[in-house]
Amino acid sequence: MGIKFGREYEDIIVDLVKGLDRVDGIYDFFEMAQTDWEELPEVERQECLRTLADDIFYGLGSEPLLQVADAKVRYLKDKHLIQIDHEDQVVTIVRLISA
């Protein structure tokens, strides 16, 4: 299936990383304690989130809903969006095409 997008891939991933960074408890996905996650240098946290964002992007190409830690990440094909929900609230919307 795959995800169709019209924006630069890098821009989409940057937006996904920002959204994932806003998810409380994202460190659980990496099987880390909160203190260990917070002690990581920012560059390393961003690298972890970048790798996760890449994996999510490709995973959404075959599964339109993924559970990531306590968040749900959805590919809304008809709207050309990726949506990150946490605790029944929309955390982030990532546009796949330019507005």
mmCIF file of N, CA, C and O in Angstrom, residues 15-79:
data_model
loop_
_atom_site.group_PDB
_atom_site.id
_atom_site.type_symbol
_atom_site.label_atom_id
_atom_site.label_comp_id
_atom_site.label_asym_id
_atom_site.label_seq_id
_atom_site.Cartn_x
_atom_site.Cartn_y
_atom_site.Cartn_z
ATOM 1 N N ASP A 15 8.375 16.750 11.594
ATOM 2 C CA ASP A 15 7.097 16.976 12.266
ATOM 3 C C ASP A 15 6.687 15.777 13.114
ATOM 4 O O ASP A 15 6.171 15.941 14.225
ATOM 5 N N LEU A 16 6.932 14.572 12.615
ATOM 6 C CA LEU A 16 6.629 13.365 13.393
ATOM 7 C C LEU A 16 7.474 13.309 14.664
ATOM 8 O O LEU A 16 6.965 12.968 15.735
ATOM 9 N N VAL A 17 8.749 13.633 14.553
ATOM 10 C CA VAL A 17 9.633 13.634 15.724
ATOM 11 C C VAL A 17 9.117 14.620 16.766
ATOM 12 O O VAL A 17 9.039 14.295 17.960
ATOM 13 N N LYS A 18 8.734 15.805 16.337
ATOM 14 C CA LYS A 18 8.203 16.805 17.274
ATOM 15 C C LYS A 18 6.957 16.279 17.966
ATOM 16 O O LYS A 18 6.774 16.469 19.170
ATOM 17 N N GLY A 19 6.097 15.622 17.210
ATOM 18 C CA GLY A 19 4.877 15.068 17.792
ATOM 19 C C GLY A 19 5.167 13.950 18.779
ATOM 20 O O GLY A 19 4.583 13.900 19.864
ATOM 21 N N LEU A 20 6.060 13.055 18.426
ATOM 22 C CA LEU A 20 6.412 11.955 19.321
ATOM 23 C C LEU A 20 7.059 12.470 20.595
ATOM 24 O O LEU A 20 6.847 11.917 21.683
ATOM 25 N N ASP A 21 7.816 13.539 20.484
ATOM 26 C CA ASP A 21 8.478 14.133 21.649
ATOM 27 C C ASP A 21 7.457 14.692 22.640
ATOM 28 O O ASP A 21 7.752 14.840 23.820
ATOM 29 N N ARG A 22 6.256 14.974 22.179
ATOM 30 C CA ARG A 22 5.202 15.526 23.040
ATOM 31 C C ARG A 22 4.395 14.443 23.756
ATOM 32 O O ARG A 22 3.555 14.760 24.596
ATOM 33 N N VAL A 23 4.642 13.182 23.431
ATOM 34 C CA VAL A 23 3.888 12.075 24.036
ATOM 35 C C VAL A 23 4.492 11.762 25.404
ATOM 36 O O VAL A 23 5.666 11.394 25.504
ATOM 37 N N ASP A 24 3.680 11.907 26.451
ATOM 38 C CA ASP A 24 4.141 11.555 27.793
ATOM 39 C C ASP A 24 4.481 10.071 27.829
ATOM 40 O O ASP A 24 3.728 9.241 27.330
ATOM 41 N N GLY A 25 5.607 9.752 28.401
ATOM 42 C CA GLY A 25 5.988 8.361 28.565
ATOM 43 C C GLY A 25 6.551 7.706 27.317
ATOM 44 O O GLY A 25 6.642 6.481 27.264
ATOM 45 N N ILE A 26 6.965 8.491 26.328
ATOM 46 C CA ILE A 26 7.524 7.909 25.104
ATOM 47 C C ILE A 26 8.749 7.053 25.427
ATOM 48 O O ILE A 26 9.044 6.091 24.724
ATOM 49 N N TYR A 27 9.432 7.359 26.501
ATOM 50 C CA TYR A 27 10.608 6.594 26.907
ATOM 51 C C TYR A 27 10.258 5.134 27.188
ATOM 52 O O TYR A 27 11.089 4.254 27.044
ATOM 53 N N ASP A 28 9.000 4.860 27.574
ATOM 54 C CA ASP A 28 8.580 3.476 27.800
ATOM 55 C C ASP A 28 8.707 2.648 26.530
ATOM 56 O O ASP A 28 9.024 1.460 26.589
ATOM 57 N N PHE A 29 8.465 3.264 25.389
ATOM 58 C CA PHE A 29 8.581 2.544 24.129
ATOM 59 C C PHE A 29 10.002 2.022 23.933
ATOM 60 O O PHE A 29 10.211 0.969 23.363
ATOM 61 N N PHE A 30 10.968 2.782 24.415
ATOM 62 C CA PHE A 30 12.375 2.404 24.293
ATOM 63 C C PHE A 30 12.843 1.557 25.481
ATOM 64 O O PHE A 30 14.035 1.308 25.626
ATOM 65 N N GLU A 31 11.872 1.166 26.318
ATOM 66 C CA GLU A 31 12.149 0.369 27.511
ATOM 67 C C GLU A 31 13.177 1.051 28.409
ATOM 68 O O GLU A 31 14.124 0.431 28.896
ATOM 69 N N MET A 32 12.958 2.333 28.607
ATOM 70 C CA MET A 32 13.844 3.131 29.449
ATOM 71 C C MET A 32 13.041 3.738 30.586
ATOM 72 O O MET A 32 11.855 4.019 30.436
ATOM 73 N N ALA A 33 13.702 3.953 31.691
ATOM 74 C CA ALA A 33 13.098 4.698 32.784
ATOM 75 C C ALA A 33 13.113 6.179 32.412
ATOM 76 O O ALA A 33 13.960 6.629 31.630
ATOM 77 N N GLN A 34 12.199 6.916 32.983
ATOM 78 C CA GLN A 34 12.116 8.347 32.691
ATOM 79 C C GLN A 34 13.437 9.048 33.005
ATOM 80 O O GLN A 34 13.905 9.876 32.225
ATOM 81 N N THR A 35 14.055 8.685 34.120
ATOM 82 C CA THR A 35 15.320 9.343 34.492
ATOM 83 C C THR A 35 16.420 9.037 33.480
ATOM 84 O O THR A 35 17.207 9.919 33.141
ATOM 85 N N ASP A 36 16.451 7.790 32.982
ATOM 86 C CA ASP A 36 17.461 7.440 31.974
ATOM 87 C C ASP A 36 17.229 8.231 30.687
ATOM 88 O O ASP A 36 18.185 8.707 30.065
ATOM 89 N N TRP A 37 15.971 8.346 30.277
ATOM 90 C CA TRP A 37 15.622 9.109 29.069
ATOM 91 C C TRP A 37 16.043 10.567 29.223
ATOM 92 O O TRP A 37 16.642 11.154 28.329
ATOM 93 N N GLU A 38 15.736 11.146 30.375
ATOM 94 C CA GLU A 38 16.058 12.551 30.619
ATOM 95 C C GLU A 38 17.557 12.790 30.718
ATOM 96 O O GLU A 38 18.026 13.887 30.425
ATOM 97 N N GLU A 39 18.314 11.775 31.117
ATOM 98 C CA GLU A 39 19.768 11.914 31.221
ATOM 99 C C GLU A 39 20.462 11.801 29.864
ATOM 100 O O GLU A 39 21.619 12.205 29.741
ATOM 101 N N LEU A 40 19.760 11.238 28.878
ATOM 102 C CA LEU A 40 20.349 11.163 27.535
ATOM 103 C C LEU A 40 20.564 12.571 26.993
ATOM 104 O O LEU A 40 19.713 13.445 27.170
ATOM 105 N N PRO A 41 21.663 12.797 26.329
ATOM 106 C CA PRO A 41 21.831 14.083 25.665
ATOM 107 C C PRO A 41 20.707 14.294 24.642
ATOM 108 O O PRO A 41 20.209 13.329 24.046
ATOM 109 N N GLU A 42 20.298 15.515 24.459
ATOM 110 C CA GLU A 42 19.200 15.843 23.541
ATOM 111 C C GLU A 42 19.421 15.256 22.148
ATOM 112 O O GLU A 42 18.490 14.763 21.512
ATOM 113 N N VAL A 43 20.656 15.279 21.686
ATOM 114 C CA VAL A 43 20.968 14.734 20.355
ATOM 115 C C VAL A 43 20.610 13.250 20.288
ATOM 116 O O VAL A 43 20.023 12.794 19.297
ATOM 117 N N GLU A 44 20.919 12.505 21.327
ATOM 118 C CA GLU A 44 20.614 11.074 21.335
ATOM 119 C C GLU A 44 19.120 10.810 21.430
ATOM 120 O O GLU A 44 18.603 9.892 20.785
ATOM 121 N N ARG A 45 18.409 11.617 22.224
ATOM 122 C CA ARG A 45 16.943 11.468 22.283
ATOM 123 C C ARG A 45 16.340 11.725 20.917
ATOM 124 O O ARG A 45 15.456 10.986 20.467
ATOM 125 N N GLN A 46 16.823 12.765 20.242
ATOM 126 C CA GLN A 46 16.299 13.088 18.920
ATOM 127 C C GLN A 46 16.613 11.988 17.908
ATOM 128 O O GLN A 46 15.794 11.694 17.034
ATOM 129 N N GLU A 47 17.778 11.366 18.021
ATOM 130 C CA GLU A 47 18.133 10.249 17.134
ATOM 131 C C GLU A 47 17.195 9.066 17.357
ATOM 132 O O GLU A 47 16.757 8.428 16.391
ATOM 133 N N CYS A 48 16.882 8.765 18.613
ATOM 134 C CA CYS A 48 15.938 7.682 18.922
ATOM 135 C C CYS A 48 14.572 7.988 18.316
ATOM 136 O O CYS A 48 13.948 7.122 17.688
ATOM 137 N N LEU A 49 14.113 9.220 18.500
ATOM 138 C CA LEU A 49 12.805 9.612 17.981
ATOM 139 C C LEU A 49 12.797 9.630 16.455
ATOM 140 O O LEU A 49 11.798 9.280 15.824
ATOM 141 N N ARG A 50 13.912 10.006 15.861
ATOM 142 C CA ARG A 50 14.023 10.016 14.398
ATOM 143 C C ARG A 50 13.896 8.594 13.841
ATOM 144 O O ARG A 50 13.180 8.355 12.870
ATOM 145 N N THR A 51 14.584 7.660 14.457
ATOM 146 C CA THR A 51 14.507 6.267 14.026
ATOM 147 C C THR A 51 13.082 5.747 14.181
ATOM 148 O O THR A 51 12.544 5.084 13.286
ATOM 149 N N LEU A 52 12.464 6.069 15.302
ATOM 150 C CA LEU A 52 11.079 5.662 15.534
ATOM 151 C C LEU A 52 10.151 6.282 14.497
ATOM 152 O O LEU A 52 9.268 5.607 13.956
ATOM 153 N N ALA A 53 10.342 7.560 14.191
ATOM 154 C CA ALA A 53 9.502 8.241 13.196
ATOM 155 C C ALA A 53 9.621 7.577 11.821
ATOM 156 O O ALA A 53 8.613 7.373 11.132
ATOM 157 N N ASP A 54 10.837 7.221 11.431
ATOM 158 C CA ASP A 54 11.037 6.508 10.162
ATOM 159 C C ASP A 54 10.273 5.184 10.160
ATOM 160 O O ASP A 54 9.588 4.844 9.196
ATOM 161 N N ASP A 55 10.408 4.441 11.250
ATOM 162 C CA ASP A 55 9.735 3.147 11.351
ATOM 163 C C ASP A 55 8.215 3.306 11.311
ATOM 164 O O ASP A 55 7.515 2.527 10.662
ATOM 165 N N ILE A 56 7.713 4.304 12.006
ATOM 166 C CA ILE A 56 6.271 4.562 12.016
ATOM 167 C C ILE A 56 5.790 4.907 10.619
ATOM 168 O O ILE A 56 4.761 4.394 10.160
ATOM 169 N N PHE A 57 6.507 5.772 9.934
ATOM 170 C CA PHE A 57 6.095 6.194 8.603
ATOM 171 C C PHE A 57 5.929 4.978 7.691
ATOM 172 O O PHE A 57 4.913 4.829 7.008
ATOM 173 N N TYR A 58 6.910 4.104 7.701
ATOM 174 C CA TYR A 58 6.833 2.929 6.840
ATOM 175 C C TYR A 58 5.812 1.919 7.362
ATOM 176 O O TYR A 58 5.119 1.268 6.580
ATOM 177 N N GLY A 59 5.676 1.808 8.661
ATOM 178 C CA GLY A 59 4.682 0.904 9.234
ATOM 179 C C GLY A 59 3.259 1.305 8.907
ATOM 180 O O GLY A 59 2.397 0.452 8.652
ATOM 181 N N LEU A 60 3.017 2.606 8.878
ATOM 182 C CA LEU A 60 1.679 3.091 8.548
ATOM 183 C C LEU A 60 1.302 2.784 7.103
ATOM 184 O O LEU A 60 0.119 2.804 6.756
ATOM 185 N N GLY A 61 2.281 2.476 6.287
ATOM 186 C CA GLY A 61 2.007 2.105 4.907
ATOM 187 C C GLY A 61 1.270 0.789 4.782
ATOM 188 O O GLY A 61 0.574 0.540 3.799
ATOM 189 N N SER A 62 1.381 -0.061 5.808
ATOM 190 C CA SER A 62 0.668 -1.341 5.764
ATOM 191 C C SER A 62 -0.389 -1.466 6.865
ATOM 192 O O SER A 62 -1.334 -2.218 6.727
ATOM 193 N N GLU A 63 -0.212 -0.732 7.940
ATOM 194 C CA GLU A 63 -1.182 -0.717 9.044
ATOM 195 C C GLU A 63 -1.554 0.734 9.325
ATOM 196 O O GLU A 63 -0.696 1.498 9.768
ATOM 197 N N PRO A 64 -2.801 1.135 9.098
ATOM 198 C CA PRO A 64 -3.155 2.543 9.258
ATOM 199 C C PRO A 64 -3.254 3.019 10.707
ATOM 200 O O PRO A 64 -3.419 4.206 10.959
ATOM 201 N N LEU A 65 -3.109 2.115 11.680
ATOM 202 C CA LEU A 65 -3.150 2.491 13.090
ATOM 203 C C LEU A 65 -2.057 1.727 13.823
ATOM 204 O O LEU A 65 -2.005 0.491 13.773
ATOM 205 N N LEU A 66 -1.186 2.460 14.492
ATOM 206 C CA LEU A 66 -0.110 1.853 15.281
ATOM 207 C C LEU A 66 -0.178 2.364 16.709
ATOM 208 O O LEU A 66 -0.418 3.553 16.944
ATOM 209 N N GLN A 67 0.065 1.471 17.646
ATOM 210 C CA GLN A 67 0.164 1.837 19.055
ATOM 211 C C GLN A 67 1.636 2.054 19.356
ATOM 212 O O GLN A 67 2.466 1.172 19.111
ATOM 213 N N VAL A 68 1.979 3.228 19.869
ATOM 214 C CA VAL A 68 3.360 3.559 20.200
ATOM 215 C C VAL A 68 3.359 4.106 21.624
ATOM 216 O O VAL A 68 2.863 5.204 21.861
ATOM 217 N N ALA A 69 3.893 3.318 22.546
ATOM 218 C CA ALA A 69 3.802 3.643 23.972
ATOM 219 C C ALA A 69 2.315 3.819 24.289
ATOM 220 O O ALA A 69 1.512 2.964 23.934
ATOM 221 N N ASP A 70 1.942 4.929 24.898
ATOM 222 C CA ASP A 70 0.530 5.181 25.208
ATOM 223 C C ASP A 70 -0.167 5.982 24.129
ATOM 224 O O ASP A 70 -1.296 6.440 24.328
ATOM 225 N N ALA A 71 0.475 6.162 23.012
ATOM 226 C CA ALA A 71 -0.100 6.968 21.923
ATOM 227 C C ALA A 71 -0.591 6.076 20.795
ATOM 228 O O ALA A 71 -0.131 4.950 20.624
ATOM 229 N N LYS A 72 -1.526 6.619 20.035
ATOM 230 C CA LYS A 72 -1.991 5.970 18.811
ATOM 231 C C LYS A 72 -1.581 6.869 17.652
ATOM 232 O O LYS A 72 -1.796 8.082 17.693
ATOM 233 N N VAL A 73 -0.984 6.264 16.641
ATOM 234 C CA VAL A 73 -0.569 7.013 15.462
ATOM 235 C C VAL A 73 -1.398 6.480 14.298
ATOM 236 O O VAL A 73 -1.400 5.277 14.036
ATOM 237 N N ARG A 74 -2.113 7.389 13.624
ATOM 238 C CA ARG A 74 -3.030 6.995 12.555
ATOM 239 C C ARG A 74 -2.649 7.658 11.236
ATOM 240 O O ARG A 74 -2.305 8.832 11.212
ATOM 241 N N TYR A 75 -2.793 6.882 10.189
ATOM 242 C CA TYR A 75 -2.670 7.410 8.838
ATOM 243 C C TYR A 75 -4.080 7.631 8.320
ATOM 244 O O TYR A 75 -4.851 6.698 8.147
ATOM 245 N N LEU A 76 -4.433 8.897 8.121
ATOM 246 C CA LEU A 76 -5.749 9.265 7.602
ATOM 247 C C LEU A 76 -5.598 9.530 6.116
ATOM 248 O O LEU A 76 -5.385 10.666 5.680
ATOM 249 N N LYS A 77 -5.697 8.452 5.350
ATOM 250 C CA LYS A 77 -5.427 8.475 3.914
ATOM 251 C C LYS A 77 -6.253 9.527 3.182
ATOM 252 O O LYS A 77 -5.726 10.291 2.376
ATOM 253 N N ASP A 78 -7.548 9.565 3.445
ATOM 254 C CA ASP A 78 -8.438 10.493 2.738
ATOM 255 C C ASP A 78 -8.142 11.962 3.043
ATOM 256 O O ASP A 78 -8.462 12.833 2.251
ATOM 257 N N LYS A 79 -7.533 12.208 4.202
ATOM 258 C CA LYS A 79 -7.219 13.587 4.598
ATOM 259 C C LYS A 79 -5.747 13.928 4.367
ATOM 260 O O LYS A 79 -5.329 15.052 4.619
#
